[in-house]
């Protein structure tokens, strides 16, 4: 039999000498594998007399452990060194600009919706949604616009073909405003309500200032105490934050909407000097949105007791807000998918609107 001591020296030297993980594996197989040298020695134990067998057996077991430990230690140090080398080689400079240059831009409609949601979101409004294809009842009747109401004429509604050709409350329309989501919100929940509804709306109209598909944001707040003063405060705060002007003049003008009573149209200050529209102080006024106190009939239509609950609502056109804030002159360009236009009017994807980060470029 080989001398255990000599074998230990040889094997440990081989472990030390192994240059890489492959070589180390070879050393392991040659020592501890099925036909390895230590294994071989173990097999020879049967030919020894009992005393010698015990002694040599113990020595071989100890040898086996120490060689296995040496291999593990060497392996760990090789892997550590390999990782260090890789980390050094693959160093990433996180301060380098992104390559290739960022190409996509956020469409101004998306950006403005984000901005509106950011301002009203900090006031506690939550985003709600509803279907683009609505039924007549949610779009009109429940909003206090019954079948014979003249306000229906103003809506240039796209009607979907009705199976029986009749005008009834189940007839489907492309929603003409986001107000039906007020109804859905109130039907499906319990007051208090505080929601904003950004979304697509449709009217059969097309010229320089009208598009058959456009966007609105609706707001609804209902509880037991909300009054017109809250509506005024909320809208003043919202408009000043959205346009980034602390002293933006805001005016409420009596108006009429079937779903609110009283109703008010809201104007902001502007100047039109030299034919150029500028938002802010200037003695002139620009209509910006519709608002009012939710009509008790609307609350009743949603199963809410108008003697207990009251609230306000307002609605605005997103395109109009975008045109005014970012100086987009023509509504139709929003939908032309012209990349040059998008590069000019679009927003970088990391330009996230927030109240603290500011909303203005
Ligand atoms: N739904 C109205 C429209 O499309 C906008 C509007 C006006 C919404 C007054 C409201 C409101 O919630 O109170 O013209």
Coordinates of C-alpha atoms and ligand atoms in Angstrom, one line a residue:
X1 CA 0.0 0.0 0.0
X2 CA 1.1 3.6 -0.7
X3 CA 2.0 5.6 2.3
X4 CA -0.9 7.7 3.4
X5 CA 1.3 10.6 4.3
X6 CA 2.9 10.6 0.9
X7 CA -0.4 10.4 -0.8
X8 CA -1.7 13.4 1.2
X9 CA 1.3 15.5 0.2
X10 CA 0.9 14.6 -3.4
X11 CA -2.8 15.2 -3.6
X12 CA -2.8 18.5 -1.6
X13 CA 0.0 19.7 -3.9
X14 CA -2.1 18.7 -6.9
X15 CA -5.1 20.6 -5.5
X16 CA -2.9 23.7 -5.0
X17 CA -1.4 23.4 -8.5
X18 CA -4.8 23.1 -10.3
X19 CA -5.0 26.2 -12.5
X20 CA -8.7 26.3 -13.0
X21 CA -12.0 24.7 -12.1
X22 CA -11.6 22.0 -14.8
X23 CA -8.2 21.0 -13.6
X24 CA -9.5 20.9 -10.0
X25 CA -12.3 18.6 -11.0
X26 CA -9.8 16.3 -12.6
X27 CA -7.8 16.2 -9.3
X28 CA -11.0 15.4 -7.5
X29 CA -11.9 12.5 -9.8
X30 CA -8.3 11.2 -9.7
X31 CA -8.4 11.2 -5.9
X32 CA -12.0 10.6 -4.8
X33 CA -13.7 9.2 -7.9
X34 CA -14.7 5.6 -8.4
X35 CA -11.3 4.7 -9.7
X36 CA -9.5 7.4 -7.7
X37 CA -6.4 6.8 -5.7
X38 CA -8.0 7.1 -2.3
X39 CA -10.8 4.9 -3.4
X40 CA -8.3 2.4 -4.6
X41 CA -6.6 2.3 -1.3
X42 CA -9.9 1.9 0.5
X43 CA -10.6 -1.2 -1.7
X44 CA -7.2 -2.7 -0.6
X45 CA -8.2 -2.5 3.1
X46 CA -9.9 -6.0 2.9
X47 CA -6.4 -7.7 2.5
X48 CA -5.0 -6.3 5.7
X49 CA -5.2 -7.9 9.1
X50 CA -7.8 -6.4 11.5
X51 CA -5.6 -4.0 13.5
X52 CA -3.9 -2.6 10.5
X53 CA -7.2 -2.4 8.7
X54 CA -8.7 -0.1 11.4
X55 CA -5.6 2.1 11.6
X56 CA -5.2 2.5 7.9
X57 CA -8.9 2.8 7.4
X58 CA -9.0 5.8 9.9
X59 CA -6.0 7.4 8.3
X60 CA -7.6 7.0 4.8
X61 CA -10.9 8.5 6.0
X62 CA -9.0 11.5 7.5
X63 CA -7.1 11.8 4.2
X64 CA -10.3 11.7 2.2
X65 CA -11.8 14.5 4.4
X66 CA -8.8 16.7 4.2
X67 CA -8.5 16.3 0.4
X68 CA -12.2 17.1 0.0
X69 CA -11.9 20.1 2.2
X70 CA -8.9 21.4 0.3
X71 CA -10.7 21.0 -3.0
X72 CA -13.7 22.9 -1.6
X73 CA -11.6 25.7 -0.3
X74 CA -9.6 26.0 -3.6
X75 CA -12.9 25.9 -5.5
X76 CA -14.4 28.8 -3.4
X77 CA -11.3 30.9 -3.8
X78 CA -11.3 30.2 -7.6
X79 CA -14.9 31.2 -7.9
X80 CA -14.4 34.3 -5.8
X81 CA -11.5 35.3 -8.0
X82 CA -13.5 34.6 -11.2
X83 CA -16.4 36.8 -9.9
X84 CA -13.9 39.6 -9.0
X85 CA -12.4 39.4 -12.5
X86 CA -15.9 39.5 -14.1
X87 CA -17.0 42.4 -11.9
X88 CA -13.9 44.4 -12.9
X89 CA -14.3 43.5 -16.5
X90 CA -18.1 44.2 -16.8
X91 CA -18.0 47.6 -15.0
X92 CA -21.0 49.7 -16.0
X93 CA -20.8 53.5 -15.9
X94 CA -24.3 54.4 -14.8
X95 CA -23.6 58.0 -15.4
X96 CA -23.3 57.5 -19.2
X97 CA -26.3 58.7 -21.3
X98 CA -28.8 56.1 -22.5
X99 CA -27.8 54.7 -25.9
X100 CA -29.2 54.7 -28.5
X101 CA -31.0 58.0 -28.0
X102 CA -34.5 57.7 -26.6
X103 CA -36.9 57.9 -29.6
X104 CA -40.5 57.7 -28.3
X105 CA -42.4 60.7 -27.1
X106 CA -45.5 60.9 -24.8
X107 CA -48.5 62.3 -26.8
X108 CA -49.7 65.7 -25.3
X109 CA -53.1 64.1 -24.7
X110 CA -51.6 61.5 -22.5
X111 CA -49.4 64.0 -20.8
X112 CA -52.2 66.4 -20.0
X113 CA -54.4 63.6 -18.7
X114 CA -51.5 62.6 -16.4
X115 CA -51.1 66.2 -15.3
X116 CA -54.8 66.6 -14.5
X117 CA -54.8 63.3 -12.6
X118 CA -51.7 64.4 -10.7
X119 CA -53.3 67.7 -9.5
X120 CA -56.7 66.3 -8.7
X121 CA -55.2 63.1 -7.3
X122 CA -53.3 65.1 -4.6
X123 CA -56.7 66.5 -3.6
X124 CA -58.0 63.0 -3.0
X125 CA -59.8 62.2 -6.2
X126 CA -59.5 58.7 -7.5
X127 CA -59.6 57.7 -11.2
X128 CA -62.7 55.9 -12.3
X129 CA -63.6 54.4 -15.7
X130 CA -66.6 53.4 -17.8
X131 CA -67.4 52.0 -21.2
X132 CA -67.0 54.0 -24.5
X133 CA -70.1 52.3 -25.8
X134 CA -72.8 53.5 -23.5
X135 CA -76.6 53.0 -23.3
X136 CA -79.0 55.8 -23.8
X137 CA -80.0 55.8 -20.1
X138 CA -76.5 56.3 -18.6
X139 CA -75.5 58.8 -21.3
X140 CA -78.7 60.9 -21.2
X141 CA -81.7 59.9 -19.2
X142 CA -80.0 59.3 -15.8
X143 CA -78.2 62.6 -16.3
X144 CA -81.6 64.4 -16.3
X145 CA -81.7 64.6 -20.1
X146 CA -84.9 62.7 -20.9
X147 CA -85.8 61.6 -24.5
X148 CA -87.6 64.8 -25.4
X149 CA -85.0 67.1 -23.8
X150 CA -83.6 69.8 -26.2
X151 CA -80.1 69.2 -24.8
X152 CA -79.9 66.0 -26.7
X153 CA -79.7 68.0 -29.9
X154 CA -76.4 69.6 -28.8
X155 CA -74.7 66.2 -28.5
X156 CA -74.5 65.1 -32.2
X157 CA -74.7 61.6 -31.0
X158 CA -73.4 58.5 -32.8
X159 CA -76.1 55.9 -32.3
X160 CA -75.4 52.3 -32.8
X161 CA -77.9 50.4 -35.0
X162 CA -80.8 49.4 -32.7
X163 CA -82.3 45.9 -33.4
X164 CA -85.9 47.2 -33.4
X165 CA -85.1 50.7 -34.7
X166 CA -86.8 52.3 -31.7
X167 CA -85.3 55.0 -29.6
X168 CA -85.4 53.5 -26.1
X169 CA -83.3 53.7 -23.0
X170 CA -81.4 50.5 -23.8
X171 CA -80.2 51.8 -27.2
X172 CA -76.5 52.0 -27.5
X173 CA -74.5 55.2 -28.3
X174 CA -70.9 56.1 -28.3
X175 CA -70.7 58.2 -25.1
X176 CA -70.9 61.9 -25.9
X177 CA -69.3 62.9 -22.6
X178 CA -67.6 61.3 -19.6
X179 CA -70.6 62.2 -17.4
X180 CA -72.2 58.8 -17.6
X181 CA -69.4 57.5 -15.4
X182 CA -70.8 59.7 -12.6
X183 CA -73.9 57.6 -12.9
X184 CA -72.0 54.3 -12.9
X185 CA -69.9 55.4 -9.9
X186 CA -72.9 56.4 -7.8
X187 CA -74.9 53.3 -8.8
X188 CA -72.1 50.9 -7.8
X189 CA -71.0 52.4 -4.6
X190 CA -71.9 54.2 -1.4
X191 CA -71.3 57.9 -0.8
X192 CA -68.9 59.7 -0.2
X193 CA -67.7 59.8 -3.8
X194 CA -64.6 61.6 -5.0
X195 CA -63.7 60.5 -8.6
X196 CA -62.1 61.8 -11.7
X197 CA -62.8 60.2 -15.1
X198 CA -60.4 60.7 -18.0
X199 CA -61.6 59.1 -21.2
X200 CA -62.5 59.1 -24.8
X201 CA -65.8 60.7 -26.0
X202 CA -67.5 60.9 -29.4
X203 CA -69.6 63.4 -31.3
X204 CA -70.6 63.4 -35.0
X205 CA -68.8 66.7 -35.7
X206 CA -65.6 67.5 -37.6
X207 CA -63.9 70.8 -38.3
X208 CA -60.9 72.9 -37.1
X209 CA -62.2 72.9 -33.5
X210 CA -64.2 69.6 -33.4
X211 CA -63.1 66.0 -33.8
X212 CA -65.4 63.0 -33.8
X213 CA -63.3 61.4 -31.1
X214 CA -61.9 63.6 -28.3
X215 CA -61.1 63.4 -24.6
X216 CA -62.7 64.7 -21.5
X217 CA -62.0 64.5 -17.8
X218 CA -65.0 64.5 -15.5
X219 CA -65.0 65.1 -11.8
X220 CA -67.6 64.2 -9.2
X221 CA -67.6 64.8 -5.5
X222 CA -70.6 63.8 -3.3
X223 CA -71.0 63.7 0.4
X224 CA -73.3 65.3 3.1
X225 CA -71.7 68.7 3.2
X226 CA -70.0 69.6 -0.1
X227 CA -71.2 73.0 -1.3
X228 CA -70.6 75.5 -4.1
X229 CA -67.7 77.1 -2.1
X230 CA -65.9 73.8 -2.3
X231 CA -66.5 73.6 -6.0
X232 CA -65.0 77.1 -6.4
X233 CA -62.0 76.4 -4.2
X234 CA -61.3 73.1 -5.9
X235 CA -61.4 74.5 -9.4
X236 CA -59.4 77.7 -8.6
X237 CA -56.7 75.5 -7.0
X238 CA -56.8 73.0 -9.8
X239 CA -56.6 75.6 -12.6
X240 CA -53.8 77.5 -11.0
X241 CA -51.8 74.3 -10.4
X242 CA -52.4 73.0 -13.9
X243 CA -51.4 76.2 -15.6
X244 CA -48.6 76.9 -13.1
X245 CA -49.8 80.4 -12.3
X246 CA -50.5 81.2 -8.6
X247 CA -52.4 84.4 -9.5
X248 CA -54.4 83.0 -12.5
X249 CA -57.8 84.9 -12.5
X250 CA -60.7 82.4 -12.4
X251 CA -64.3 83.5 -12.9
X252 CA -67.6 81.6 -12.5
X253 CA -70.4 82.5 -14.9
X254 CA -74.0 81.2 -14.4
X255 CA -74.9 78.7 -17.0
X256 CA -77.1 75.7 -17.6
X257 CA -76.5 71.9 -17.7
X258 CA -79.3 69.5 -17.2
X259 CA -77.2 67.4 -14.7
X260 CA -76.2 70.3 -12.4
X261 CA -78.2 72.9 -10.6
X262 CA -77.0 75.6 -10.2
X263 CA -74.5 75.3 -13.1
X264 CA -71.5 77.5 -13.8
X265 CA -69.1 77.9 -16.7
X266 CA -65.6 78.6 -15.6
X267 CA -63.4 81.2 -17.3
X268 CA -59.7 81.9 -16.8
X269 CA -58.0 85.2 -17.4
X270 CA -56.2 85.9 -20.6
X271 CA -55.1 88.6 -23.0
X272 CA -55.6 88.7 -26.7
X273 CA -53.4 91.6 -27.4
X274 CA -52.0 91.7 -31.0
X275 CA -54.2 88.7 -31.9
X276 CA -52.1 86.5 -29.6
X277 CA -53.8 84.5 -26.9
X278 CA -51.9 84.6 -23.5
X279 CA -53.2 82.9 -20.4
X280 CA -53.0 84.9 -17.2
X281 CA -53.7 88.5 -16.3
X282 CA -54.8 90.7 -19.2
X283 CA -58.4 91.7 -18.6
X284 CA -60.0 89.2 -21.0
X285 CA -61.7 85.9 -20.3
X286 CA -61.5 82.4 -21.8
X287 CA -64.1 79.7 -21.2
X288 CA -62.4 76.5 -19.9
X289 CA -64.9 74.1 -18.4
X290 CA -68.4 73.4 -17.2
X291 CA -69.4 72.7 -13.6
X292 CA -72.2 72.8 -11.0
X293 CA -73.9 71.2 -8.1
X294 CA -75.1 67.8 -8.9
X295 CA -78.8 68.0 -9.8
X296 CA -81.0 66.2 -7.1
X297 CA -82.7 64.3 -10.0
X298 CA -79.4 62.8 -10.9
X299 CA -78.7 61.7 -7.3
X300 CA -82.3 60.3 -7.2
X301 CA -81.8 58.4 -10.5
X302 CA -78.8 56.6 -8.9
X303 CA -80.7 55.7 -5.7
X304 CA -79.0 58.4 -3.6
X305 CA -81.1 60.5 -1.2
X306 CA -80.8 64.1 -2.3
X307 CA -82.1 65.3 1.1
X308 CA -79.0 63.7 2.7
X309 CA -76.3 64.0 0.0
X310 CA -75.1 66.7 -2.2
X311 CA -72.0 67.4 -4.3
X312 CA -70.4 69.0 -7.3
X313 CA -69.3 67.9 -10.7
X314 CA -67.2 69.4 -13.5
X315 CA -66.1 68.4 -16.9
X316 CA -63.4 69.6 -19.3
X317 CA -62.1 68.9 -22.7
X318 CA -58.5 67.5 -22.6
X319 CA -57.6 68.7 -26.1
X320 CA -58.6 72.2 -25.3
X321 CA -56.5 72.2 -22.1
X322 CA -53.6 70.8 -24.0
X323 CA -53.9 73.4 -26.8
X324 CA -54.1 76.2 -24.3
X325 CA -51.2 75.1 -22.1
X326 CA -48.8 74.0 -24.7
X327 CA -49.8 76.3 -27.6
X328 CA -51.0 73.7 -30.0
X329 CA -52.8 75.8 -32.7
X330 CA -54.9 73.1 -34.5
X331 CA -57.0 70.4 -33.0
X332 CA -56.7 68.1 -36.0
X333 CA -53.0 67.7 -35.6
X334 CA -53.5 65.7 -32.4
X335 CA -54.7 62.7 -34.5
X336 CA -52.5 62.9 -37.6
X337 CA -49.8 60.6 -36.1
X338 CA -47.1 62.9 -37.7
X339 CA -43.8 62.0 -36.0
X340 CA -42.3 65.4 -36.6
X341 CA -45.3 66.9 -34.8
X342 CA -44.9 64.4 -31.9
X343 CA -41.2 65.1 -31.6
X344 CA -42.0 68.8 -31.3
X345 CA -45.1 68.7 -29.0
X346 CA -44.5 65.4 -27.3
X347 CA -42.9 64.8 -23.9
X348 CA -39.9 62.7 -22.8
X349 CA -41.0 59.5 -21.1
X350 CA -39.3 60.5 -17.8
X351 CA -40.9 63.9 -17.7
X352 CA -43.4 62.7 -15.1
X353 CA -45.8 65.4 -13.9
X354 CA -46.1 65.9 -10.2
X355 CA -47.1 68.7 -8.0
X356 CA -43.7 68.9 -6.3
X357 CA -41.8 68.3 -9.5
X358 CA -43.7 71.0 -11.3
X359 CA -46.0 70.7 -14.2
X360 CA -44.4 73.1 -16.6
X361 CA -41.6 72.6 -19.0
Ligands
LIG1 N1 -70.7 66.8 -19.8 C1 -70.5 68.2 -20.2 C2 -70.2 68.3 -21.7 O1 -69.8 67.3 -22.3 C3 -69.4 68.8 -19.4 C4 -69.8 69.0 -18.0 C5 -70.4 70.2 -17.6 C6 -69.6 68.0 -17.1 C7 -70.8 70.4 -16.3 C8 -70.0 68.2 -15.8 C9 -70.6 69.4 -15.4 O2 -69.8 67.3 -14.8 O3 -71.0 69.6 -14.1 O4 -70.2 69.3 -22.3

